[in-house]
mmCIF file of C-alpha atoms in Angstrom:
data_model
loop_
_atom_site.group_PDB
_atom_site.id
_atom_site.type_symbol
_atom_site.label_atom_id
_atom_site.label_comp_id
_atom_site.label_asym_id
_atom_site.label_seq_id
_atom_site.Cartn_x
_atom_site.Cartn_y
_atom_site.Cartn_z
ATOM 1 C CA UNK A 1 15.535 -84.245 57.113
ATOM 2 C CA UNK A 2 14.045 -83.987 53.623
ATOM 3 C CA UNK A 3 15.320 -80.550 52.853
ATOM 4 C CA UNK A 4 13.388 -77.802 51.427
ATOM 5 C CA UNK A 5 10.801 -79.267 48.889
ATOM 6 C CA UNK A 6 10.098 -77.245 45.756
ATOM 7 C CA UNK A 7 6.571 -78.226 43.807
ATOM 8 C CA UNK A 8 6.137 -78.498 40.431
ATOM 9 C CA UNK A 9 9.594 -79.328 39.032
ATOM 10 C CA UNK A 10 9.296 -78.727 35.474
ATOM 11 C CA UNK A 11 6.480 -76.427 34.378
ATOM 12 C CA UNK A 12 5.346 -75.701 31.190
ATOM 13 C CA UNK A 13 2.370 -73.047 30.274
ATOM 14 C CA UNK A 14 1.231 -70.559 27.566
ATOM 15 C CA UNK A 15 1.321 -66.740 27.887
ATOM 16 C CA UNK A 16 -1.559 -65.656 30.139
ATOM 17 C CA UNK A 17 -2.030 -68.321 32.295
ATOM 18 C CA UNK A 18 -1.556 -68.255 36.159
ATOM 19 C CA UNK A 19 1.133 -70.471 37.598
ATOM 20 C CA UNK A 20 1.726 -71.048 41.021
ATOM 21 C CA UNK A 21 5.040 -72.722 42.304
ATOM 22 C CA UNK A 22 5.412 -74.254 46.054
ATOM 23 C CA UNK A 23 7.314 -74.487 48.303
ATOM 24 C CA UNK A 24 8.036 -76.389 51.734
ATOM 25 C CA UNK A 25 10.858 -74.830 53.554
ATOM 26 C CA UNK A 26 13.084 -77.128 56.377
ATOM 27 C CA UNK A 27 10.941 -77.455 59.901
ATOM 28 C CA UNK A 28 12.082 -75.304 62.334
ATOM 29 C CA UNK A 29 13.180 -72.444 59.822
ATOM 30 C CA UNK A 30 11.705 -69.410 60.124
ATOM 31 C CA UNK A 31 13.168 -67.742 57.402
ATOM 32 C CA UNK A 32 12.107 -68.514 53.686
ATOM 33 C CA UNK A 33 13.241 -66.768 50.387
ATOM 34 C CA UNK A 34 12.070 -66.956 46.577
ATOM 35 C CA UNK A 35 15.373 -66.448 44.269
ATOM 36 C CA UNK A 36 14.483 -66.500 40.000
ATOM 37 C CA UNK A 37 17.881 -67.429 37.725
ATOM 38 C CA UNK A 38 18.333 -66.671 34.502
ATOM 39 C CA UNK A 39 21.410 -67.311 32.532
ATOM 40 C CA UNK A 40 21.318 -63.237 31.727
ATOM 41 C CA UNK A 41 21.030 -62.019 35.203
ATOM 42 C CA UNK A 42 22.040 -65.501 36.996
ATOM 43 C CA UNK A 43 20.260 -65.892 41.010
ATOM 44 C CA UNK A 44 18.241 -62.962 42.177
ATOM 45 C CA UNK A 45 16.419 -62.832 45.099
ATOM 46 C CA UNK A 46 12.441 -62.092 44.333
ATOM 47 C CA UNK A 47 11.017 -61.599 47.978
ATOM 48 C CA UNK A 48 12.078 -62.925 51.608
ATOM 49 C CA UNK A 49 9.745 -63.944 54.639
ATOM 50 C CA UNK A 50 10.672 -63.885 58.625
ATOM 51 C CA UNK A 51 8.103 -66.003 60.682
ATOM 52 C CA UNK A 52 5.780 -65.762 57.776
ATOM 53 C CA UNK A 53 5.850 -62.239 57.605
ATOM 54 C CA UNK A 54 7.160 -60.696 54.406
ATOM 55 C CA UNK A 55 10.086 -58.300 54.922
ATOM 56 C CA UNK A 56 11.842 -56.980 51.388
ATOM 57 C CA UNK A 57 9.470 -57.492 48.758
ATOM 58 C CA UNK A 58 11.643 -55.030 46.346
ATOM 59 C CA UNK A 59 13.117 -57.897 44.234
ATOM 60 C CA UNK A 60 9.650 -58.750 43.011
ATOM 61 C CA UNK A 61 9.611 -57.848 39.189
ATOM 62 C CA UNK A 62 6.036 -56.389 39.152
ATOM 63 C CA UNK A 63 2.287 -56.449 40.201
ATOM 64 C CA UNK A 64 1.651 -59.646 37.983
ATOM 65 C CA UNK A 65 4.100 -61.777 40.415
ATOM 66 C CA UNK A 66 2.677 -62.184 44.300
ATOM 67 C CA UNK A 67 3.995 -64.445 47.119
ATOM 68 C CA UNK A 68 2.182 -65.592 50.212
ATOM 69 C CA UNK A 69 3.174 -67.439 53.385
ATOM 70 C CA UNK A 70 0.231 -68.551 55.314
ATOM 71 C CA UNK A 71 1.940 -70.731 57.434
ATOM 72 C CA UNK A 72 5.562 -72.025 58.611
ATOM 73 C CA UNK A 73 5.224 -74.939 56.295
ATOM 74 C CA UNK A 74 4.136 -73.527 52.873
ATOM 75 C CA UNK A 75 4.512 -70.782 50.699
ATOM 76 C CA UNK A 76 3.252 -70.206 46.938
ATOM 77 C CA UNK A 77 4.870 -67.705 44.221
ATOM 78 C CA UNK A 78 2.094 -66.767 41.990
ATOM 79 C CA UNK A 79 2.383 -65.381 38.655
ATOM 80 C CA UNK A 80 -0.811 -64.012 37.198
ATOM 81 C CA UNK A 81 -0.752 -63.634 33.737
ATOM 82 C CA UNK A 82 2.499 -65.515 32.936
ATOM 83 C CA UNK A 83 4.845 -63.566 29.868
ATOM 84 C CA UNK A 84 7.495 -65.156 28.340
ATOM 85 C CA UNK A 85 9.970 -63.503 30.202
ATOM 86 C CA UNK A 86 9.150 -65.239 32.843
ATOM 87 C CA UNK A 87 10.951 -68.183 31.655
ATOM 88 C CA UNK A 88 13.424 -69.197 34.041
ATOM 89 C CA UNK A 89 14.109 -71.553 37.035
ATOM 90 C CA UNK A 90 12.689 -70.256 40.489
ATOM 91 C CA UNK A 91 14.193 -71.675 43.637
ATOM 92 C CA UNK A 92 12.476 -72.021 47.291
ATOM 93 C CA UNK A 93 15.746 -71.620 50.111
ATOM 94 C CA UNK A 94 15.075 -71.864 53.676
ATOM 95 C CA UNK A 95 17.022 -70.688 56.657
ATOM 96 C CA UNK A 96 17.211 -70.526 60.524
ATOM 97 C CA UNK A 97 17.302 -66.991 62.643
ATOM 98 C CA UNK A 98 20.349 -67.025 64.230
ATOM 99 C CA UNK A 99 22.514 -68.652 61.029
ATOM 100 C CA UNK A 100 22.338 -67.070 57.818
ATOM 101 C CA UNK A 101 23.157 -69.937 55.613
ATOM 102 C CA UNK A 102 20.210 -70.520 53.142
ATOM 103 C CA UNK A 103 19.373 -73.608 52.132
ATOM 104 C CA UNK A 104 18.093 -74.328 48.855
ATOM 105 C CA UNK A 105 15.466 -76.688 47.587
ATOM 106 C CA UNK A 106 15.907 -78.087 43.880
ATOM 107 C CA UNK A 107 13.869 -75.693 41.935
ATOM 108 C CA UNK A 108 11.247 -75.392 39.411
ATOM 109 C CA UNK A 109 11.850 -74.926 35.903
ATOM 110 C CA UNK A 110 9.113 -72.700 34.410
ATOM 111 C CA UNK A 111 8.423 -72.279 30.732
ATOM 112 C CA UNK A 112 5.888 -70.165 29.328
ATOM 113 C CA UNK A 113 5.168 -70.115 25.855
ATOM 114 C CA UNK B 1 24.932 -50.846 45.348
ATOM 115 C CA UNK B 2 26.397 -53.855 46.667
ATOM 116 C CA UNK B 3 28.286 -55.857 43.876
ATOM 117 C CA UNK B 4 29.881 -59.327 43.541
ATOM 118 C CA UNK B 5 32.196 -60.123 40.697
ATOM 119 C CA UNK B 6 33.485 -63.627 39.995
ATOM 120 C CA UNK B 7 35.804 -64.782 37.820
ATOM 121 C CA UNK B 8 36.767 -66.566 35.733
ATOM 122 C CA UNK B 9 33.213 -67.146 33.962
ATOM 123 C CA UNK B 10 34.733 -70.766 33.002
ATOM 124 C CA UNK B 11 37.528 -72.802 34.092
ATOM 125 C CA UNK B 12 38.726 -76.232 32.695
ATOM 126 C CA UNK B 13 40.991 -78.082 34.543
ATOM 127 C CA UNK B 14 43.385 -81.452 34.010
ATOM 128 C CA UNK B 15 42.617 -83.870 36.444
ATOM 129 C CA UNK B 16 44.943 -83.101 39.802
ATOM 130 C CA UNK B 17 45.696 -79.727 38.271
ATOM 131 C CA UNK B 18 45.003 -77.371 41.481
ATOM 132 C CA UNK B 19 43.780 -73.241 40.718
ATOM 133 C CA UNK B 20 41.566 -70.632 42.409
ATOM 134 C CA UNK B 21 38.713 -69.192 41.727
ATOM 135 C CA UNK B 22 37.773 -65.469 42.529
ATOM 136 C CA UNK B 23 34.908 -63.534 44.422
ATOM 137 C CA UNK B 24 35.818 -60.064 44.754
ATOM 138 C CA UNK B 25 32.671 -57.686 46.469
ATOM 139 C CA UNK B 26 31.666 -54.043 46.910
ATOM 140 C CA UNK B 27 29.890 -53.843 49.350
ATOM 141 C CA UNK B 28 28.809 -51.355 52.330
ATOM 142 C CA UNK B 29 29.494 -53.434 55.037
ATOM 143 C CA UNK B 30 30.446 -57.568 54.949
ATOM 144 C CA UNK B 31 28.590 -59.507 57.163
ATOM 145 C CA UNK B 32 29.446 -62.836 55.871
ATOM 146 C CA UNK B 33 30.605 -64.353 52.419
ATOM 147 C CA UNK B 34 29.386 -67.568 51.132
ATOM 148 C CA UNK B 35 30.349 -70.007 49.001
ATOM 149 C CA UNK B 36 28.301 -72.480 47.144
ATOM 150 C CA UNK B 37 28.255 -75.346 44.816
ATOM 151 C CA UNK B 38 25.059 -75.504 42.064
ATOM 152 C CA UNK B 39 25.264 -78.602 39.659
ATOM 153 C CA UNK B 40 23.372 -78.710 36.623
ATOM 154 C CA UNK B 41 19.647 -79.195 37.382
ATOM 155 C CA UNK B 42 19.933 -78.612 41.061
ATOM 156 C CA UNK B 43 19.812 -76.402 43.430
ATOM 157 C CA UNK B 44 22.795 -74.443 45.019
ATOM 158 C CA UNK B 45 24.649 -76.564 47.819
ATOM 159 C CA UNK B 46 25.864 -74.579 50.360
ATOM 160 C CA UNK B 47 30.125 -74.968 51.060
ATOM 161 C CA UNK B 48 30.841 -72.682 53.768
ATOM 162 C CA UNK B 49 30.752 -69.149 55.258
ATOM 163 C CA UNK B 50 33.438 -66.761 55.749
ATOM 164 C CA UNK B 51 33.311 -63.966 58.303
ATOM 165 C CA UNK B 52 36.323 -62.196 58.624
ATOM 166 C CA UNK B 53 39.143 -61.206 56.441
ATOM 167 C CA UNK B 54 41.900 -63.824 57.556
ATOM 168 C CA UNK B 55 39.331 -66.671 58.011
ATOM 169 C CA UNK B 56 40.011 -70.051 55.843
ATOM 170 C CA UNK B 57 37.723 -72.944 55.918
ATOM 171 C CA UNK B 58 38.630 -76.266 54.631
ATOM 172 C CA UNK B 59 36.698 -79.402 53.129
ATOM 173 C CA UNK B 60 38.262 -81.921 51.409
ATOM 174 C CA UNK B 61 40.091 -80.675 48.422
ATOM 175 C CA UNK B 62 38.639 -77.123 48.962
ATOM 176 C CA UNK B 63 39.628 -74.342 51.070
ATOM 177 C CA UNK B 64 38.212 -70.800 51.127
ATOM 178 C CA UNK B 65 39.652 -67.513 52.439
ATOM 179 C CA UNK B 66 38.806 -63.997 52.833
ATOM 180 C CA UNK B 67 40.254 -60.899 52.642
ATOM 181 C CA UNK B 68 39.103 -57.014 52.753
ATOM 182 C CA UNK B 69 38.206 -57.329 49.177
ATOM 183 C CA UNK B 70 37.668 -61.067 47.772
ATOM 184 C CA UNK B 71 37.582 -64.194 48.177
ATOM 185 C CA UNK B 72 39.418 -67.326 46.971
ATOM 186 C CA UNK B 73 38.453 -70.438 46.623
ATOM 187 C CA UNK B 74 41.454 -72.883 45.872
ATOM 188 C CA UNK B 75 40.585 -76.113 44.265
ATOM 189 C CA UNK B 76 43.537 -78.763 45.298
ATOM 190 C CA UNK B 77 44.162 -81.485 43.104
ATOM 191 C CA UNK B 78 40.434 -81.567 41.581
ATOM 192 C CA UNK B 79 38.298 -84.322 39.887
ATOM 193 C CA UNK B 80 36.052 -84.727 37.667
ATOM 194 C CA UNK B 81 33.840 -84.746 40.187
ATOM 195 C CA UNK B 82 34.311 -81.229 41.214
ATOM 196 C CA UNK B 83 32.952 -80.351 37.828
ATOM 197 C CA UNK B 84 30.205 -77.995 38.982
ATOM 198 C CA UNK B 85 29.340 -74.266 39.172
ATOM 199 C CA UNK B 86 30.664 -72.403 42.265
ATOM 200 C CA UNK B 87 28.642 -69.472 43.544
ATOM 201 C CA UNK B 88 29.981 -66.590 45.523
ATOM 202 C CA UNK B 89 27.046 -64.674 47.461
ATOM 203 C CA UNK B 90 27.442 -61.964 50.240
ATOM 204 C CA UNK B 91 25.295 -60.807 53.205
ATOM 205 C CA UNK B 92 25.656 -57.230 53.967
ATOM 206 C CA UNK B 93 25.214 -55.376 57.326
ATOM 207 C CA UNK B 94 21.599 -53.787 57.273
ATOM 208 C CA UNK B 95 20.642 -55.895 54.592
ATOM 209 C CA UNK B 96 18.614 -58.196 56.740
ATOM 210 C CA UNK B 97 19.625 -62.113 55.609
ATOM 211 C CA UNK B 98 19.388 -61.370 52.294
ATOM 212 C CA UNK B 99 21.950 -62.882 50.034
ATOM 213 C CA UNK B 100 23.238 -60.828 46.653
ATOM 214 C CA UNK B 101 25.152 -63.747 44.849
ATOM 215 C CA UNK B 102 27.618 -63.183 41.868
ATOM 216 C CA UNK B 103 27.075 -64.999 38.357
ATOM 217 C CA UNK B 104 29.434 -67.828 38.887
ATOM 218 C CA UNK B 105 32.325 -69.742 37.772
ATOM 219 C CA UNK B 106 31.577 -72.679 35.797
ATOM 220 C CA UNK B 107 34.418 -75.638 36.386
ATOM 221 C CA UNK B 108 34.815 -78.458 34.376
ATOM 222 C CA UNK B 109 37.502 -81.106 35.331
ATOM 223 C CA UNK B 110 38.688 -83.249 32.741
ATOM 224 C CA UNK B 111 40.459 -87.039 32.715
#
């Protein structure tokens, strides 16, 4: 199995520019979650999906950052316009119903200038 | 609010020199404590899961346990190779599957 498959790896942008990360969670989970970590506030979870569906959104730091799942194979993290603070590395983690381990895909690291 | 405190931040070790680490949690109601591994520029590696105070898990020179209030995760005889950060995260009843993780202890094991 290839695991959960985070796209881009390393991302680098200015200040006002869109970036969306992807993600490819493991077949056959149906639950997928977008964590951000910083070295201040280390792995927080942003917003977590059930069968595509999104159920707590209340991680999400504000309106500029959106997340969609259209499908069971791909979801995108959007951040529109990208701040500085933004700056950090965001990580895709996947997970089946009945188990509640997560697992995690190998992040990108975003830098906005 | 629920709350998970680890500690120590960092840890250096001797080669073979065997110590714990700490995960102690606040929380309304524990469904399950987790332990995971994150080296540097990947992601988090998940170790095991803990349900119930009394439970110990095992894998090679690491064993977990859990009690009402923390968790321990005892490093026997380490390596270098166990140089890593180890991540503590907890699921709580009513919380759905999400995870609230604490900051981490960072563990270097030295020749």
């Amino acid at each position: 199995d290839a695991g959960v498959i985070q796209s881009p790896r390393h991302e680098v942008t200015e200040m006002g520019q869109e970036v969306t990360l992807r993600c490819k969670p493991i077949s056959g989970h149906d639950y997928l979650f977008w964590y951000r970590q910083t070295m201040m506030r280390g792995l927080e979870l942003l917003i977590y999906f059930n069968n595509n569906v999104p159920i707590d959104d209340s991680g999400m730091p504000e309106d500029r950052f959106s997340a969609k799942m259209p499908n069971a194979s791909f979801s995108t993290l959007k951040i529109q316009p990208s701040e500085p603070r933004d700056s950090a590395v965001y990580f895709c983690a996947s997970s089946f119903d009945s188990q509640e381990t997560q697992y995690f895909g190998p992040g990108t690291r975003l830098l906005v200038l | 609010e629920d709350q998970v405190t680890q500690s120590p931040e960092a840890l250096r070790l001797q080669e073979g020199e065997s110590s714990s680490l700490n995960c102690s949690y606040t929380v309304s109601g524990l469904r399950g404590l987790f332990w995971y591994r994150q080296d540097p520029g990947k992601g988090p590696e998940f170790l095991f899961t803990l349900y119930s105070a009394g439970e110990e898990k095992e894998k090679e020179r690491l064993k977990a346990t859990l009690t009402k209030k923390e968790s321990f995760l005892h490093i026997t005889a380490p390596k270098p190779e166990d140089s890593a950060t180890y991540l503590c995260a907890v699921v709580v009843r009513g919380g759905g599957n999400k995870l609230t993780f604490g900051t981490g202890t960072q563990l270097k094991v030295e020749l």
